[in-house]
Amino acid sequence: MKATAIANANIALIKYWGKRNKDLILPYNSSISMTCDGLWTKTTVEFGDYLEDTIVINDEELKKDEKDVQGHIERIRRMAGITKKAKVISESNFPVASGLASSASGLAALTLATTTAAEMNLDKKQLSILARHGSGSASRSIEGGFVEWLKGEKEDGSDSYARQITPKEHWPDFRMIACIVSEAKKTTSSRAGMAQTVATSPYYEGWLKSIDQDLLHMRDGIMKKDFTIVGSTAEHNALKMHATMTTTKPAIIYWQPATVEIMHAVMHWREQGLESYFTMDAGPQVKILCLEKDEKKILKNLSELDGLKKTIICRPGDAAQLTDKHLF
Ligand code: 2P0
């Protein structure tokens, strides 16, 4: 009763920001992401004769957390009808809780490893629904390539899951350069932040009204491999989401000076013919979208900026998968 899974993080091109049902984690809108091969979490789970569950994430024992990792394990244990306690060890290769989708890769890897260790045999749709209960964006990390999380219509959430739009092989020269400007833990979590936005931002309604058009453009752009459509739609969508965040009471401003410096740089390069776009999530990091042919030039330009600490280059990545290389 032991299994290890690796899941990649995903970065949304059309964002999820707001729940219509907080208990089942059902979103107000569908979202589209790229599963990123450079940002992963590896998790080993074993059910055994332990006295209690122990969870160690990046060498630190987890006691209580907002995503309720413990509750997620309990949920799976109930479904599987087992009573044994679990030992969980998890590692990520990037800073957690700083706006780099660590809960997406974390909860996706945990869901696959735990259900496998519990000897359940779930298909991808079932895994995605279950991962969604842990963290909304984790539903998308079950699949690889370009992925859409369908918001669904049903009250029980049985049609709210992520499915692949195209596999990673469809667009191998698409790049996302994650620009790390701060490794500090964010001050407002996504979970609290999105609830606050839904409750108080006067622009949330406008955000929702414009989503279907963005989804349509994004699906079309991905299918046609039209980088201009994908990049410009993603950038505009991210700015709209941040407009709802900043107009929340109290305001949520995830950007740091270096965030804005990179955004201006990207717009400047674009004016000069170097085509790239930016997107940001619930944190100060900027993710630059570009094509492989421009990657070197963009990295060189980035190296001249002050506030940038580190870059991680991501290509479209694989779905969550099992490995026999256990962490213990
Ligand atoms: C996204 N984010 O679509 C958006 C954009 C952050 C900004 O999904 O409460 O950690 O666990 O469902 O999945 C982050 O939200 O929130 C997120 P919960 P989650 O990637």
PDB file of N, CA and C in Angstrom, residues 9 17 26 97 110 118 132 143 155 170 173 188 190 203 212 234 260 264 289 291 294 314 328:
ATOM      1  N   ALA A   9       3.155  21.405 -11.957  1.00  0.00           N
ATOM      2  CA  ALA A   9       2.284  22.551 -11.706  1.00  0.00           C
ATOM      3  C   ALA A   9       1.652  22.964 -13.044  1.00  0.00           C
ATOM      4  N   TRP A  17     -10.765  32.353 -10.537  1.00  0.00           N
ATOM      5  CA  TRP A  17     -10.686  33.250  -9.363  1.00  0.00           C
ATOM      6  C   TRP A  17     -12.088  33.438  -8.802  1.00  0.00           C
ATOM      7  N   LEU A  26     -16.262  24.441  -6.423  1.00  0.00           N
ATOM      8  CA  LEU A  26     -16.815  24.597  -7.771  1.00  0.00           C
ATOM      9  C   LEU A  26     -16.604  26.049  -8.199  1.00  0.00           C
ATOM     10  N   ALA A  97       3.849  28.221  -2.096  1.00  0.00           N
ATOM     11  CA  ALA A  97       2.989  29.321  -1.614  1.00  0.00           C
ATOM     12  C   ALA A  97       3.507  30.711  -1.962  1.00  0.00           C
ATOM     13  N   LEU A 110      -0.512  14.301  -4.636  1.00  0.00           N
ATOM     14  CA  LEU A 110      -1.054  13.646  -3.436  1.00  0.00           C
ATOM     15  C   LEU A 110      -2.267  12.777  -3.795  1.00  0.00           C
ATOM     16  N   ALA A 118      -4.009   3.409  -1.824  1.00  0.00           N
ATOM     17  CA  ALA A 118      -5.242   2.849  -1.251  1.00  0.00           C
ATOM     18  C   ALA A 118      -5.868   1.800  -2.178  1.00  0.00           C
ATOM     19  N   ARG A 132      -9.641  18.263  -7.384  1.00  0.00           N
ATOM     20  CA  ARG A 132     -10.357  19.547  -7.253  1.00  0.00           C
ATOM     21  C   ARG A 132     -10.847  19.782  -5.827  1.00  0.00           C
ATOM     22  N   GLU A 143      -3.911  16.379 -15.855  1.00  0.00           N
ATOM     23  CA  GLU A 143      -3.687  16.209 -17.304  1.00  0.00           C
ATOM     24  C   GLU A 143      -2.427  16.930 -17.773  1.00  0.00           C
ATOM     25  N   GLU A 155     -24.959  20.590  -9.366  1.00  0.00           N
ATOM     26  CA  GLU A 155     -24.715  21.013  -7.980  1.00  0.00           C
ATOM     27  C   GLU A 155     -23.759  20.101  -7.237  1.00  0.00           C
ATOM     28  N   HIS A 170       1.618  18.755 -29.347  1.00  0.00           N
ATOM     29  CA  HIS A 170       0.947  19.644 -30.298  1.00  0.00           C
ATOM     30  C   HIS A 170       1.722  20.955 -30.483  1.00  0.00           C
ATOM     31  N   ASP A 173       7.191  24.016 -29.082  1.00  0.00           N
ATOM     32  CA  ASP A 173       8.043  25.209 -28.978  1.00  0.00           C
ATOM     33  C   ASP A 173       7.389  26.360 -28.198  1.00  0.00           C
ATOM     34  N   THR A 188      -1.663  37.154   1.304  1.00  0.00           N
ATOM     35  CA  THR A 188      -3.075  36.747   1.182  1.00  0.00           C
ATOM     36  C   THR A 188      -3.129  35.477   0.357  1.00  0.00           C
ATOM     37  N   SER A 190      -4.591  32.409  -1.962  1.00  0.00           N
ATOM     38  CA  SER A 190      -5.563  32.410  -3.068  1.00  0.00           C
ATOM     39  C   SER A 190      -6.961  32.154  -2.543  1.00  0.00           C
ATOM     40  N   TYR A 203     -16.049  44.898  -9.692  1.00  0.00           N
ATOM     41  CA  TYR A 203     -15.720  44.487 -11.062  1.00  0.00           C
ATOM     42  C   TYR A 203     -15.838  42.989 -11.289  1.00  0.00           C
ATOM     43  N   ASP A 212     -16.346  34.054 -21.260  1.00  0.00           N
ATOM     44  CA  ASP A 212     -16.660  33.114 -22.345  1.00  0.00           C
ATOM     45  C   ASP A 212     -15.932  33.471 -23.635  1.00  0.00           C
ATOM     46  N   ALA A 234      -4.180  35.763 -23.035  1.00  0.00           N
ATOM     47  CA  ALA A 234      -3.727  35.411 -21.674  1.00  0.00           C
ATOM     48  C   ALA A 234      -3.357  36.677 -20.891  1.00  0.00           C
ATOM     49  N   VAL A 260       6.235  44.796 -11.843  1.00  0.00           N
ATOM     50  CA  VAL A 260       5.842  45.849 -12.795  1.00  0.00           C
ATOM     51  C   VAL A 260       6.998  46.147 -13.761  1.00  0.00           C
ATOM     52  N   HIS A 264       6.541  45.985 -17.840  1.00  0.00           N
ATOM     53  CA  HIS A 264       6.911  47.072 -18.762  1.00  0.00           C
ATOM     54  C   HIS A 264       7.949  46.609 -19.776  1.00  0.00           C
ATOM     55  N   LEU A 289       5.304  34.487 -21.610  1.00  0.00           N
ATOM     56  CA  LEU A 289       4.964  33.523 -22.658  1.00  0.00           C
ATOM     57  C   LEU A 289       5.746  33.900 -23.906  1.00  0.00           C
ATOM     58  N   LEU A 291       7.891  32.016 -27.721  1.00  0.00           N
ATOM     59  CA  LEU A 291       8.187  30.822 -28.517  1.00  0.00           C
ATOM     60  C   LEU A 291       9.677  30.509 -28.391  1.00  0.00           C
ATOM     61  N   ASP A 294      12.585  32.739 -29.601  1.00  0.00           N
ATOM     62  CA  ASP A 294      12.908  34.000 -28.915  1.00  0.00           C
ATOM     63  C   ASP A 294      13.416  33.812 -27.482  1.00  0.00           C
ATOM     64  N   CYS A 314       9.777  26.723 -18.624  1.00  0.00           N
ATOM     65  CA  CYS A 314       8.816  25.613 -18.686  1.00  0.00           C
ATOM     66  C   CYS A 314       8.345  25.383 -20.117  1.00  0.00           C
ATOM     67  N   PHE A 328      10.817   7.266   0.300  1.00  0.00           N
ATOM     68  CA  PHE A 328      11.258   6.560   1.504  1.00  0.00           C
ATOM     69  C   PHE A 328      10.982   5.085   1.363  1.00  0.00           C
TER      70      PHE A 328
END
